[in-house]
Tab-separated table of N, CA and C in Angstrom:
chain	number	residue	atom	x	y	z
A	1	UNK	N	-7.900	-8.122	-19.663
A	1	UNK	CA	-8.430	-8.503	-18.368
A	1	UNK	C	-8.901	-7.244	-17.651
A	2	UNK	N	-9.953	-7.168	-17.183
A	2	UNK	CA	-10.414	-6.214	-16.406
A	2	UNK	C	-10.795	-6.305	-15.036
A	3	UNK	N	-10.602	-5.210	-14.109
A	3	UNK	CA	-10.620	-5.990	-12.614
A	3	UNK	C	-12.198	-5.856	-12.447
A	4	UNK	N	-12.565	-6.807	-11.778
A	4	UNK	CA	-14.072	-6.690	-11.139
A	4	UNK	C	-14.431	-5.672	-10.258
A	5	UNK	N	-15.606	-5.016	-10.415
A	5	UNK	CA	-16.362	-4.112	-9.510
A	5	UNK	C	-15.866	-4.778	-8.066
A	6	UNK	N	-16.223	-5.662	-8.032
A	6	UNK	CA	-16.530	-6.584	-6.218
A	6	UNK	C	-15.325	-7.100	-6.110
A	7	UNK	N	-13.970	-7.128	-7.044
A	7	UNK	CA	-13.114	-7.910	-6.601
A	7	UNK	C	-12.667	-7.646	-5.343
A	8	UNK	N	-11.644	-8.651	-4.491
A	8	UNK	CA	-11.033	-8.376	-2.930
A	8	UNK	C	-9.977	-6.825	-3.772
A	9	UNK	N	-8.946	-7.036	-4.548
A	9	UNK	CA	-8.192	-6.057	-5.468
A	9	UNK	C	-9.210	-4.458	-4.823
A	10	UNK	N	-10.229	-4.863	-5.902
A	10	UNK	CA	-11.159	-3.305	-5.795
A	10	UNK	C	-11.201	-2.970	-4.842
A	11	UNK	N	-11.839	-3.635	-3.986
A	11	UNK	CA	-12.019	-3.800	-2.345
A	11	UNK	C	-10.769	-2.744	-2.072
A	12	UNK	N	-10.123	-3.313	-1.956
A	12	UNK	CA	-8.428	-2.715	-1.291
A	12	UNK	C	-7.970	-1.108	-1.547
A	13	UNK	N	-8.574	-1.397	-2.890
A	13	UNK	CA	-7.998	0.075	-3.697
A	13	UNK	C	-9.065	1.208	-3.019
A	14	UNK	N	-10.634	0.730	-3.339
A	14	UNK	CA	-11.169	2.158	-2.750
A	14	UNK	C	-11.235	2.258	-1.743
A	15	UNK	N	-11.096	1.165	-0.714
A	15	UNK	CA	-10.459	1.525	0.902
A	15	UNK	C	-9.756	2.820	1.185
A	16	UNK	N	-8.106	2.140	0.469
A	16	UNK	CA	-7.326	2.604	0.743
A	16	UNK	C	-7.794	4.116	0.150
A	17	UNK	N	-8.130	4.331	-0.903
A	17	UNK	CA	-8.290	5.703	-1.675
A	17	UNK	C	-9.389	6.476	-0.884
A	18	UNK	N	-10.102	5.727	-0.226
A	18	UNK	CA	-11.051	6.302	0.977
A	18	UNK	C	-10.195	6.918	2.055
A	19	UNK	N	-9.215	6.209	2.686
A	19	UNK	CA	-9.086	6.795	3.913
A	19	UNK	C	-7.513	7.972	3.549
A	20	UNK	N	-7.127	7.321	2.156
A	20	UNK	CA	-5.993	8.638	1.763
A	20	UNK	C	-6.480	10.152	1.506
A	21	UNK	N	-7.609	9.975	0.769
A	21	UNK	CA	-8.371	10.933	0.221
A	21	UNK	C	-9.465	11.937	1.489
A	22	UNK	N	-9.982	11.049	1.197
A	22	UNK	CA	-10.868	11.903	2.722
A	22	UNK	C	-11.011	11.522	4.139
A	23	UNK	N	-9.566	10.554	4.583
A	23	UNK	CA	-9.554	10.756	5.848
A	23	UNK	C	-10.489	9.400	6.525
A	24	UNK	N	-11.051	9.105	5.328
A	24	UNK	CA	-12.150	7.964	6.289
A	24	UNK	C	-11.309	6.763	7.140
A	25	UNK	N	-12.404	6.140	8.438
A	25	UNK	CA	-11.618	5.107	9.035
A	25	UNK	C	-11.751	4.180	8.308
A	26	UNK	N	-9.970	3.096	8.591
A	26	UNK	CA	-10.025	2.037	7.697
A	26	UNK	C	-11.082	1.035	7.850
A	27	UNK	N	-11.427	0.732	9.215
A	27	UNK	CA	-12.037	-0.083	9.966
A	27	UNK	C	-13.811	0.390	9.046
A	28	UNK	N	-14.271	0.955	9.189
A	28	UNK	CA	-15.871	1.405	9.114
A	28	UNK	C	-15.848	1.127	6.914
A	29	UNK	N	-14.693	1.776	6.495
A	29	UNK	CA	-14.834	1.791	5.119
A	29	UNK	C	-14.815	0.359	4.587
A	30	UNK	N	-13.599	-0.635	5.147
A	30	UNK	CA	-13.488	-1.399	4.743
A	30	UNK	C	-14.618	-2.712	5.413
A	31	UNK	N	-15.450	-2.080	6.116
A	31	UNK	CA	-16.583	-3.177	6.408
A	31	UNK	C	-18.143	-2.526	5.693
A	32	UNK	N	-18.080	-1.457	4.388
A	32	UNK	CA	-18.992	-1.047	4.561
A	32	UNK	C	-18.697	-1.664	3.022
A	33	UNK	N	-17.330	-1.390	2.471
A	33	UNK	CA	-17.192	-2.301	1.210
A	33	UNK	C	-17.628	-3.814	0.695
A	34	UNK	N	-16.913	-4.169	2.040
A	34	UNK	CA	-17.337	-5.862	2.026
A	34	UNK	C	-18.670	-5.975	2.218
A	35	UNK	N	-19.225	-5.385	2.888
A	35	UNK	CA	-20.696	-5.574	2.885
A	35	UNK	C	-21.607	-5.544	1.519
A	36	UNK	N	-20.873	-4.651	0.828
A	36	UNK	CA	-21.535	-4.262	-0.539
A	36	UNK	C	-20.515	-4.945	-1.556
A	37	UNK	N	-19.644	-5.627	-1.361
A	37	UNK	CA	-18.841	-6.582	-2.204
A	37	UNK	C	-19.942	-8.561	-2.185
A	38	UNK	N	-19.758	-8.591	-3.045
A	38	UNK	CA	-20.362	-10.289	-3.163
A	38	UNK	C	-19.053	-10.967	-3.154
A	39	UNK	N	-18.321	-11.498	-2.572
A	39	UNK	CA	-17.901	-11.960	-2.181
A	39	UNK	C	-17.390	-13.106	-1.356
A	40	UNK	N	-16.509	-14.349	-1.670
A	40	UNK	CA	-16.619	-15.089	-0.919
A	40	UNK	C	-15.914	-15.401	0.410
A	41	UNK	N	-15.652	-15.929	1.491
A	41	UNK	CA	-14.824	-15.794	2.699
A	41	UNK	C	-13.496	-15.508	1.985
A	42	UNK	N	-13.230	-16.515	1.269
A	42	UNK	CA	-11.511	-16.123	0.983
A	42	UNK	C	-10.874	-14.809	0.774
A	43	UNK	N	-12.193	-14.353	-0.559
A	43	UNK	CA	-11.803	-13.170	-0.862
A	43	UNK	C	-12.000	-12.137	-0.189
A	44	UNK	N	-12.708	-12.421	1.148
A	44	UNK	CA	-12.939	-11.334	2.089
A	44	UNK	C	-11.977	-11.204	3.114
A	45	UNK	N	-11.066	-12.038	3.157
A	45	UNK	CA	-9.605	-12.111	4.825
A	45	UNK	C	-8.870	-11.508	2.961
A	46	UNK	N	-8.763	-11.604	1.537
A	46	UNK	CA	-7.868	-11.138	0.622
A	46	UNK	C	-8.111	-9.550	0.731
A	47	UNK	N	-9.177	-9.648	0.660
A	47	UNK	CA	-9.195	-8.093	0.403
A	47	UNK	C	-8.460	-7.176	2.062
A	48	UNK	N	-9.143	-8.049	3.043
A	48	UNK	CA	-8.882	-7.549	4.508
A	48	UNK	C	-7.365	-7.443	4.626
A	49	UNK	N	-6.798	-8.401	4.128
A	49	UNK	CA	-5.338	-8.530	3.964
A	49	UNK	C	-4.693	-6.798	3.123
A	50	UNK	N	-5.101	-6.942	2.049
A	50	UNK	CA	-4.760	-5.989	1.113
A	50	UNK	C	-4.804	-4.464	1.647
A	51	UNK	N	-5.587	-4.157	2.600
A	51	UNK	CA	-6.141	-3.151	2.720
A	51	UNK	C	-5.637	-2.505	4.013
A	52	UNK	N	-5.830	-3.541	5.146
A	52	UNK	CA	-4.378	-3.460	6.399
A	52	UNK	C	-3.048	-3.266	5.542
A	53	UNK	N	-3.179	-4.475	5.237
A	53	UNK	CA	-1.093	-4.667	4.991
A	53	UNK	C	-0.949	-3.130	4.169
A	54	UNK	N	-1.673	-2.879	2.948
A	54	UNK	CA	-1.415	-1.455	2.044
A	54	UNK	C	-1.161	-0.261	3.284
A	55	UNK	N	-2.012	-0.426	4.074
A	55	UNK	CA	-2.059	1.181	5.106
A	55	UNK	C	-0.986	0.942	6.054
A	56	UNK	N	-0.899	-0.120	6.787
A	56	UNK	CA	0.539	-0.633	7.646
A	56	UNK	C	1.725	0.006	7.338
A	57	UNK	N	1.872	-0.633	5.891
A	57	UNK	CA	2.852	-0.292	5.380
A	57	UNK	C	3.335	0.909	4.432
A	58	UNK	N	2.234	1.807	4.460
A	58	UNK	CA	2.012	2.635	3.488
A	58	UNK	C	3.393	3.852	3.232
A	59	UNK	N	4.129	4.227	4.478
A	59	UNK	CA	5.194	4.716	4.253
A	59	UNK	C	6.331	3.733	3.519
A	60	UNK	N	6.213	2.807	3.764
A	60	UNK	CA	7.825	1.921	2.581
A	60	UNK	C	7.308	1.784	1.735
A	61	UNK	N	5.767	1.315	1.023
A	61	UNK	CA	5.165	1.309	-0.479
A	61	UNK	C	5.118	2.813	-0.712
A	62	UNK	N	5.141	3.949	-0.012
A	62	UNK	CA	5.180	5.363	-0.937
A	62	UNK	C	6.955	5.633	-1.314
A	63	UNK	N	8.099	5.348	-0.307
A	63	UNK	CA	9.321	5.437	-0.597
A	63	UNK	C	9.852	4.142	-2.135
A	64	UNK	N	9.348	3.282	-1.792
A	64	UNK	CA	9.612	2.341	-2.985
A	64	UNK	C	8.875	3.077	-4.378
A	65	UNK	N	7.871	3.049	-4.224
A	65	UNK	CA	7.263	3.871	-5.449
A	65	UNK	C	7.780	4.900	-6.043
A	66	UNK	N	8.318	5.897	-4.582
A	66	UNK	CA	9.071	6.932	-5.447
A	66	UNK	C	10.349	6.949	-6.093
A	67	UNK	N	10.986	5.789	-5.854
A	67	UNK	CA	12.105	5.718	-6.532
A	67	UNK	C	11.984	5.281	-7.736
A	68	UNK	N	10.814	5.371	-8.586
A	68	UNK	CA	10.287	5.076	-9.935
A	68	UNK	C	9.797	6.240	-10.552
A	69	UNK	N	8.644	6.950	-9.468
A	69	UNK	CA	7.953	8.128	-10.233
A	69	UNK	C	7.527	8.966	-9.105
A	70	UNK	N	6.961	10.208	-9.472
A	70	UNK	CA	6.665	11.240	-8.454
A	70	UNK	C	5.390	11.383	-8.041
A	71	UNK	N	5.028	10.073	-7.133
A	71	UNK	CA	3.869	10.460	-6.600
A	71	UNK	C	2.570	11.678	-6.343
A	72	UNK	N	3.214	12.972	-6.268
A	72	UNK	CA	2.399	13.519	-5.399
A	72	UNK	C	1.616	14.602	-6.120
A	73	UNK	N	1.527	14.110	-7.622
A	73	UNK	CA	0.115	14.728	-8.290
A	73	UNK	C	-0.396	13.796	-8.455
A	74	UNK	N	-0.265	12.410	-8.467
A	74	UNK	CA	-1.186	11.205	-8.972
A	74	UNK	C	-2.707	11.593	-8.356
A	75	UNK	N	-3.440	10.719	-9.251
A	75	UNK	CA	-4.748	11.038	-9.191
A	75	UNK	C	-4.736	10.108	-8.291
A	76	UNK	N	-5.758	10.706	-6.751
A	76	UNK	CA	-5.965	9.653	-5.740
A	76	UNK	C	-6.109	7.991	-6.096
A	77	UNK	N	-7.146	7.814	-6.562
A	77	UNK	CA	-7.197	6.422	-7.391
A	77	UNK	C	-6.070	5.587	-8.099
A	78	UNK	N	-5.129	6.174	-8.996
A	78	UNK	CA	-4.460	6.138	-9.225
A	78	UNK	C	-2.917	5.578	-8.102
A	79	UNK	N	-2.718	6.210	-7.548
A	79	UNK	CA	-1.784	6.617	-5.724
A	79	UNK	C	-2.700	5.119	-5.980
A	80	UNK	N	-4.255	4.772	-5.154
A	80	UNK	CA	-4.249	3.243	-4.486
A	80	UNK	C	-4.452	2.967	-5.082
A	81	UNK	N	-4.139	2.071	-6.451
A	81	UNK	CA	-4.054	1.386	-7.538
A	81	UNK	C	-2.790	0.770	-7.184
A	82	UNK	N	-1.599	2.405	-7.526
A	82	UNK	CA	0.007	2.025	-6.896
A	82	UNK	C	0.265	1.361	-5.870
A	83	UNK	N	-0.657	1.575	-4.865
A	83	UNK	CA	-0.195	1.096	-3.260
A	83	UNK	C	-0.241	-0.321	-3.008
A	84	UNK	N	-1.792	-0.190	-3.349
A	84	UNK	CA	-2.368	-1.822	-3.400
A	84	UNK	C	-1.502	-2.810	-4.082
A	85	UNK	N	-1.202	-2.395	-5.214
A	85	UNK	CA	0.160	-3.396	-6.086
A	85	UNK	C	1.317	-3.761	-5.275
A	86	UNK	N	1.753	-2.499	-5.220
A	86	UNK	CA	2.881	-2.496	-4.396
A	86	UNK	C	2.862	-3.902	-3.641
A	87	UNK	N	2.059	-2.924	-2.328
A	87	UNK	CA	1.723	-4.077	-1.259
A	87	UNK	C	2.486	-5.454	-1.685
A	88	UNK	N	1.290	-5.957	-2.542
A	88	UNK	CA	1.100	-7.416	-3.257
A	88	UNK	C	2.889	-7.572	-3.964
A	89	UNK	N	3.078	-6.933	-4.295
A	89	UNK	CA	4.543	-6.879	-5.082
A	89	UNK	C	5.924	-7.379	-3.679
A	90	UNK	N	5.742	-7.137	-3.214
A	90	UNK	CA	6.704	-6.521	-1.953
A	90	UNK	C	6.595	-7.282	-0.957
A	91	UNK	N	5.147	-7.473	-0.295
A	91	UNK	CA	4.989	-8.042	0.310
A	91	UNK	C	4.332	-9.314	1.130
A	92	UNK	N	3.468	-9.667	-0.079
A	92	UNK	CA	2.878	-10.888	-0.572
A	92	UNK	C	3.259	-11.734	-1.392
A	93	UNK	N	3.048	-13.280	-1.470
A	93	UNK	CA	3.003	-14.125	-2.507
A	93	UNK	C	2.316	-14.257	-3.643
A	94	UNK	N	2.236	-12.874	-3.859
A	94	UNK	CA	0.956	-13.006	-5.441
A	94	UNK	C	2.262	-13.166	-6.583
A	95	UNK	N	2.278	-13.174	-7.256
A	95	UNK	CA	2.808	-12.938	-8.360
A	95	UNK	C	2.988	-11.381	-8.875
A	96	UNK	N	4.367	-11.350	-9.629
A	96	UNK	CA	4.289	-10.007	-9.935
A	96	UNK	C	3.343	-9.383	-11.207
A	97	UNK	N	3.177	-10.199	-11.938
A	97	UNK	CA	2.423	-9.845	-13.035
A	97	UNK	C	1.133	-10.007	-12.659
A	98	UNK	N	0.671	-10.524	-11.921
A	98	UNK	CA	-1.388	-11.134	-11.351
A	98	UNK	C	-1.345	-9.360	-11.057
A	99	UNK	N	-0.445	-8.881	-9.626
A	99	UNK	CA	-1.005	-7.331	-9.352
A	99	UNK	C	-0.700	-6.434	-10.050
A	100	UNK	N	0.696	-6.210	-11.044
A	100	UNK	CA	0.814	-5.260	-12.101
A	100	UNK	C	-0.318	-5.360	-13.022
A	101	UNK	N	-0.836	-6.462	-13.691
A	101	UNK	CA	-1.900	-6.306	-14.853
A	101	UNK	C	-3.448	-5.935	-14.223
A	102	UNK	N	-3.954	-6.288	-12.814
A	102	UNK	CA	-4.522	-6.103	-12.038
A	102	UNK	C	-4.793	-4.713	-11.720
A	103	UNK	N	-3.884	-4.151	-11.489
A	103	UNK	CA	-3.530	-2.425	-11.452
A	103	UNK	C	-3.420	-1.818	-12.788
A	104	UNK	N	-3.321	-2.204	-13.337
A	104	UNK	CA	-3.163	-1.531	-15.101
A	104	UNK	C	-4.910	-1.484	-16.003
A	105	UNK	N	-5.312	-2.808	-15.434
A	105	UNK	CA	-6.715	-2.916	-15.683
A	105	UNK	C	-7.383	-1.693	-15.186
A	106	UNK	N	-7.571	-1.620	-14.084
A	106	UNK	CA	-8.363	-1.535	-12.917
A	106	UNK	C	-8.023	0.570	-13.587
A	107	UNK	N	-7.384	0.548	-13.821
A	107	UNK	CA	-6.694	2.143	-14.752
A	107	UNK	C	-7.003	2.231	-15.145
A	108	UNK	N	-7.172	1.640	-16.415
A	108	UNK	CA	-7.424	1.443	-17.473
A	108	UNK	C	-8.559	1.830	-17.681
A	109	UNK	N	-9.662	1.174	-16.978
A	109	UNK	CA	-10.856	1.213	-17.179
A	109	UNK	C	-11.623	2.464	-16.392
A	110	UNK	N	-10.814	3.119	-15.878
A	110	UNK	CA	-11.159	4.389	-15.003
A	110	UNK	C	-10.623	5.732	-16.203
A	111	UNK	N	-9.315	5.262	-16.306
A	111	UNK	CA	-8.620	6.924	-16.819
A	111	UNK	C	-8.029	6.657	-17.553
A	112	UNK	N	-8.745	5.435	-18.967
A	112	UNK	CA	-7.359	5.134	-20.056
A	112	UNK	C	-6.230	4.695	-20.119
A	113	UNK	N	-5.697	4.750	-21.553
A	113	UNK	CA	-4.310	4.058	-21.430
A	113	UNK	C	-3.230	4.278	-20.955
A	114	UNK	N	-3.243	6.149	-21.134
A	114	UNK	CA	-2.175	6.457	-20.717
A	114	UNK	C	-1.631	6.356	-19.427
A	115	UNK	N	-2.693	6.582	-18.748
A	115	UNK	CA	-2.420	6.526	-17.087
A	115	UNK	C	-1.884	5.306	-16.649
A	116	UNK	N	-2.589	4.035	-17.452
A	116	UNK	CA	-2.341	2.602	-17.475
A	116	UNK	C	-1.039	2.401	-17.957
A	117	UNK	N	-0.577	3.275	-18.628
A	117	UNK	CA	1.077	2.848	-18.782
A	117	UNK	C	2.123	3.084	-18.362
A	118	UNK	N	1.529	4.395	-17.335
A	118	UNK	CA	2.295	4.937	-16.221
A	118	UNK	C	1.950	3.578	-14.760
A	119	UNK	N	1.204	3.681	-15.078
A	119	UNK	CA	1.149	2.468	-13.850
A	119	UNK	C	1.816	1.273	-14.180
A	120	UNK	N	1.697	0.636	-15.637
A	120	UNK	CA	2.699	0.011	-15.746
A	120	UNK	C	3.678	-0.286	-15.934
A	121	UNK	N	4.310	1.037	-15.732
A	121	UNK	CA	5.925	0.777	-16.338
A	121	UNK	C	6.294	1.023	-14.623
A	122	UNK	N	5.816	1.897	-13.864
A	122	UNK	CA	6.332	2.207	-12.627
A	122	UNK	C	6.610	0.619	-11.738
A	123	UNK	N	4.937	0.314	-11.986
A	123	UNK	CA	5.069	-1.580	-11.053
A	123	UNK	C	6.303	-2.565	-11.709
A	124	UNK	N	6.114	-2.270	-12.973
A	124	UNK	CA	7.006	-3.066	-13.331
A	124	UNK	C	8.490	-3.278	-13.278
A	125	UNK	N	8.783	-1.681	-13.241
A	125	UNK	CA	10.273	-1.141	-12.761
A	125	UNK	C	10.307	-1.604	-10.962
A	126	UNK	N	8.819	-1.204	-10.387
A	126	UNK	CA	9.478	-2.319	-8.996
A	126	UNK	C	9.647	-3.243	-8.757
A	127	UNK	N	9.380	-4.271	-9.626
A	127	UNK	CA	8.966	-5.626	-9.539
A	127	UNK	C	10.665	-5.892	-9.729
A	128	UNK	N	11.156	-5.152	-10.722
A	128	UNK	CA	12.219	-5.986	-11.452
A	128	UNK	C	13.071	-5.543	-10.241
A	129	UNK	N	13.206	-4.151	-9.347
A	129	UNK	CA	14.586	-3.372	-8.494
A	129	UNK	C	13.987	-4.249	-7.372
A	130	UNK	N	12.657	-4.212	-6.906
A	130	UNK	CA	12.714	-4.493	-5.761
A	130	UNK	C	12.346	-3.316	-4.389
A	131	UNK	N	12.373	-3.331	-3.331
A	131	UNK	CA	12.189	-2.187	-2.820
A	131	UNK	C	13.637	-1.625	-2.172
A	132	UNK	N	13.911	-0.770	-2.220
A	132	UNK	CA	14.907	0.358	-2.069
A	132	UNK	C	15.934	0.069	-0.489
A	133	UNK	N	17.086	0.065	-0.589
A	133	UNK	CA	17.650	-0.594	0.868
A	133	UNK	C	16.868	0.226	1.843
A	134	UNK	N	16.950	0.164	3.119
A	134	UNK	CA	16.202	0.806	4.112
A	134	UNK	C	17.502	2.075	4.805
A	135	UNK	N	16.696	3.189	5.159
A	135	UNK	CA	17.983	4.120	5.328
A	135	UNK	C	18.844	3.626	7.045
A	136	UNK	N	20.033	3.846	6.748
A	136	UNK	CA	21.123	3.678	7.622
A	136	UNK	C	21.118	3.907	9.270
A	137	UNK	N	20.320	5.410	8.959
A	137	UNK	CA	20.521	6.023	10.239
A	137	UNK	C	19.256	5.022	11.117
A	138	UNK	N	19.534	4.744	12.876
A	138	UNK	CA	18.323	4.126	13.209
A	138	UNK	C	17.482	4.642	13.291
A	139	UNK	N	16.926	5.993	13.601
A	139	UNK	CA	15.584	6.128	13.536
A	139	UNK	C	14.640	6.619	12.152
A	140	UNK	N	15.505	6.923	10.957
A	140	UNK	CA	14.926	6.570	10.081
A	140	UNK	C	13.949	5.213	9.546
A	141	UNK	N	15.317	4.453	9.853
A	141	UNK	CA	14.792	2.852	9.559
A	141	UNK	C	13.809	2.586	9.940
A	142	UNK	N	13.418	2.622	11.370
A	142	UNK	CA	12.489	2.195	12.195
A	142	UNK	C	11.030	2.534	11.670
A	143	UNK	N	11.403	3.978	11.293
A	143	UNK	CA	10.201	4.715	11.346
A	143	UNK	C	9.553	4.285	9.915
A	144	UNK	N	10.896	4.354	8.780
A	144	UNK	CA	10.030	3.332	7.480
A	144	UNK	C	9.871	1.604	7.444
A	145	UNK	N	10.334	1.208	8.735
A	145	UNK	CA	10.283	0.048	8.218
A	145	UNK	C	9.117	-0.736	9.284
A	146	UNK	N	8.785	0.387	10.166
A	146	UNK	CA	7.709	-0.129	10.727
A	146	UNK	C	6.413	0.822	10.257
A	147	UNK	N	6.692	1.771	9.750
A	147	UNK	CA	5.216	2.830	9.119
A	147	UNK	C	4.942	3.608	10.555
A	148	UNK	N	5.612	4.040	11.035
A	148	UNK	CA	5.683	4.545	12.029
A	148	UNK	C	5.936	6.391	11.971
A	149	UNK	N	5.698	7.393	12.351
A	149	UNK	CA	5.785	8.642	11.944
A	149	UNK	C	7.005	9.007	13.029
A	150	UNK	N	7.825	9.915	11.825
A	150	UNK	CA	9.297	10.198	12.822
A	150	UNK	C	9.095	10.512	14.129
A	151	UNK	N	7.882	11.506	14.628
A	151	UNK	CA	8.127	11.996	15.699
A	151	UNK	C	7.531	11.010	16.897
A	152	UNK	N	7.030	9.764	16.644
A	152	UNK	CA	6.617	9.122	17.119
A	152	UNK	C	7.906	8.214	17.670
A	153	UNK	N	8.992	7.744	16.865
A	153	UNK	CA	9.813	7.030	16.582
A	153	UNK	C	10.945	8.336	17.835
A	154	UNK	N	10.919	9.548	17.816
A	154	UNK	CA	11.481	10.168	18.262
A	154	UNK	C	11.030	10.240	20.147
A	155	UNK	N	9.602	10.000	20.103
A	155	UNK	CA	8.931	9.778	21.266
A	155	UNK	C	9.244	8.858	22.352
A	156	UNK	N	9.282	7.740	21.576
A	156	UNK	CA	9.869	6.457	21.758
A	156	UNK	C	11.122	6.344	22.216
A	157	UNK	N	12.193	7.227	21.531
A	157	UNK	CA	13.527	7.355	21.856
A	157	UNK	C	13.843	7.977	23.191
A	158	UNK	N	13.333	9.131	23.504
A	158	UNK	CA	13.477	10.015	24.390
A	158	UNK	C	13.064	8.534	25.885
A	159	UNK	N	11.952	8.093	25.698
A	159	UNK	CA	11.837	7.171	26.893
A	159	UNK	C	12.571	6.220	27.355
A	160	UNK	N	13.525	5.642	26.266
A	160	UNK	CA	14.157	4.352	26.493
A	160	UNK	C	16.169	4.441	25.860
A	161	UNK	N	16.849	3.562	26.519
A	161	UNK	CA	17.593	3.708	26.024
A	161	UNK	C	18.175	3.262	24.461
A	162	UNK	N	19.528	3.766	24.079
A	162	UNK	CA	19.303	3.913	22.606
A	162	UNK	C	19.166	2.002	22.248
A	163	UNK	N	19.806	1.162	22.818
A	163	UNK	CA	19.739	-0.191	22.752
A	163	UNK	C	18.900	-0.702	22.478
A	164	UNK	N	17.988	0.063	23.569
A	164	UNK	CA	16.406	-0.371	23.715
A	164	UNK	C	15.668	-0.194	22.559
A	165	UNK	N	15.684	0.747	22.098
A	165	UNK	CA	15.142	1.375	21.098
A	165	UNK	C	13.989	0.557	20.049
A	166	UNK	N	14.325	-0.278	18.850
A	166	UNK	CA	14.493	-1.251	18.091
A	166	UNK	C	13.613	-2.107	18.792
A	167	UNK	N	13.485	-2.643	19.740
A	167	UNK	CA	12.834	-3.505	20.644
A	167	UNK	C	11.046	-2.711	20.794
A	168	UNK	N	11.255	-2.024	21.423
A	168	UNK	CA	10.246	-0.977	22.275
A	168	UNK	C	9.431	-0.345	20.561
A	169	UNK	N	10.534	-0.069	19.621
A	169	UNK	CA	9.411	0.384	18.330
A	169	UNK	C	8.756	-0.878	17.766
A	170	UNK	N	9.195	-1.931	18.120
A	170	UNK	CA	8.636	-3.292	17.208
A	170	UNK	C	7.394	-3.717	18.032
A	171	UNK	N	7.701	-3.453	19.561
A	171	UNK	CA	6.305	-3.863	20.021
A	171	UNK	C	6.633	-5.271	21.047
């Protein structure tokens, strides 16, 4: 199975590998994709889905990931291949095997097998653990479990009381 040029999937991945890589906005990339994706409505709120939810959440899909493998030579593409799965793994109703083989393809057909088997043994090792408990302390938590950056989470703190806290980071 190979993933489609135009799929919502593709969509998601070079988004995301757009705005990891060089910074681009999610907003402008991911409407410049769809524009140049054929695509139908569904697959256009799928891909829109994929591509928010991946960046939202992008600090708990990089901590889950790493408790499999060491991210931080992956080949950019590669990284949103991982993410995008993730996502779908974790936090969607796809199936675990539709986004692992999805992501293995989509490798595959870029950078070979080998890379493709690093991608698939990593998704697959998350699929089976799951994602990683969330850490203890509260402003850790907060900060991975809302994708939130510590010092932001620390910002937040300083204004409100500690009770408050939890409330005021959720919004």
């Amino acid at each position: 199975m190979t993933a489609r040029a135009g799929s919502a999937r593709e969509v998601a991945r070079r988004v995301v590998g757009r705005v990891g890589e060089r910074g681009a906005w999610a907003t402008l990339a991911l409407g410049g994709e769809l524009a140049a994706a054929d695509l139908d409505e569904r697959d256009r709120r799928f891909a829109t889905e994929l591509t928010y939810g991946t960046l939202r959440h992008q600090l708990r899909l990089e901590r889950a990931l790493a408790a499999h493998a060491d991210l931080r030579k992956a080949r950019p593409a590669v990284r949103a291949a991982l993410l995008v799965a993730a996502h779908q793994i974790l936090f969607l109703r796809v199936p675990a095997h539709a986004a692992v083989d999805d992501a293995v393809a989509a490798v595959r057909g870029r950078f070979g097998p080998k890379l493709a088997g690093f991608v698939n043994a990593v998704l697959r090792k998350l699929a089976a653990s799951g994602e990683p408990p969330l850490p203890t302390e509260p402003r850790a938590r907060l900060a991975i479990e809302h994708g939130l950056a510590p010092w932001l989470v620390d910002e937040v703190a300083a204004q409100v009381a500690a009770d408050e806290l939890a409330a005021a980071v959720a919004g």
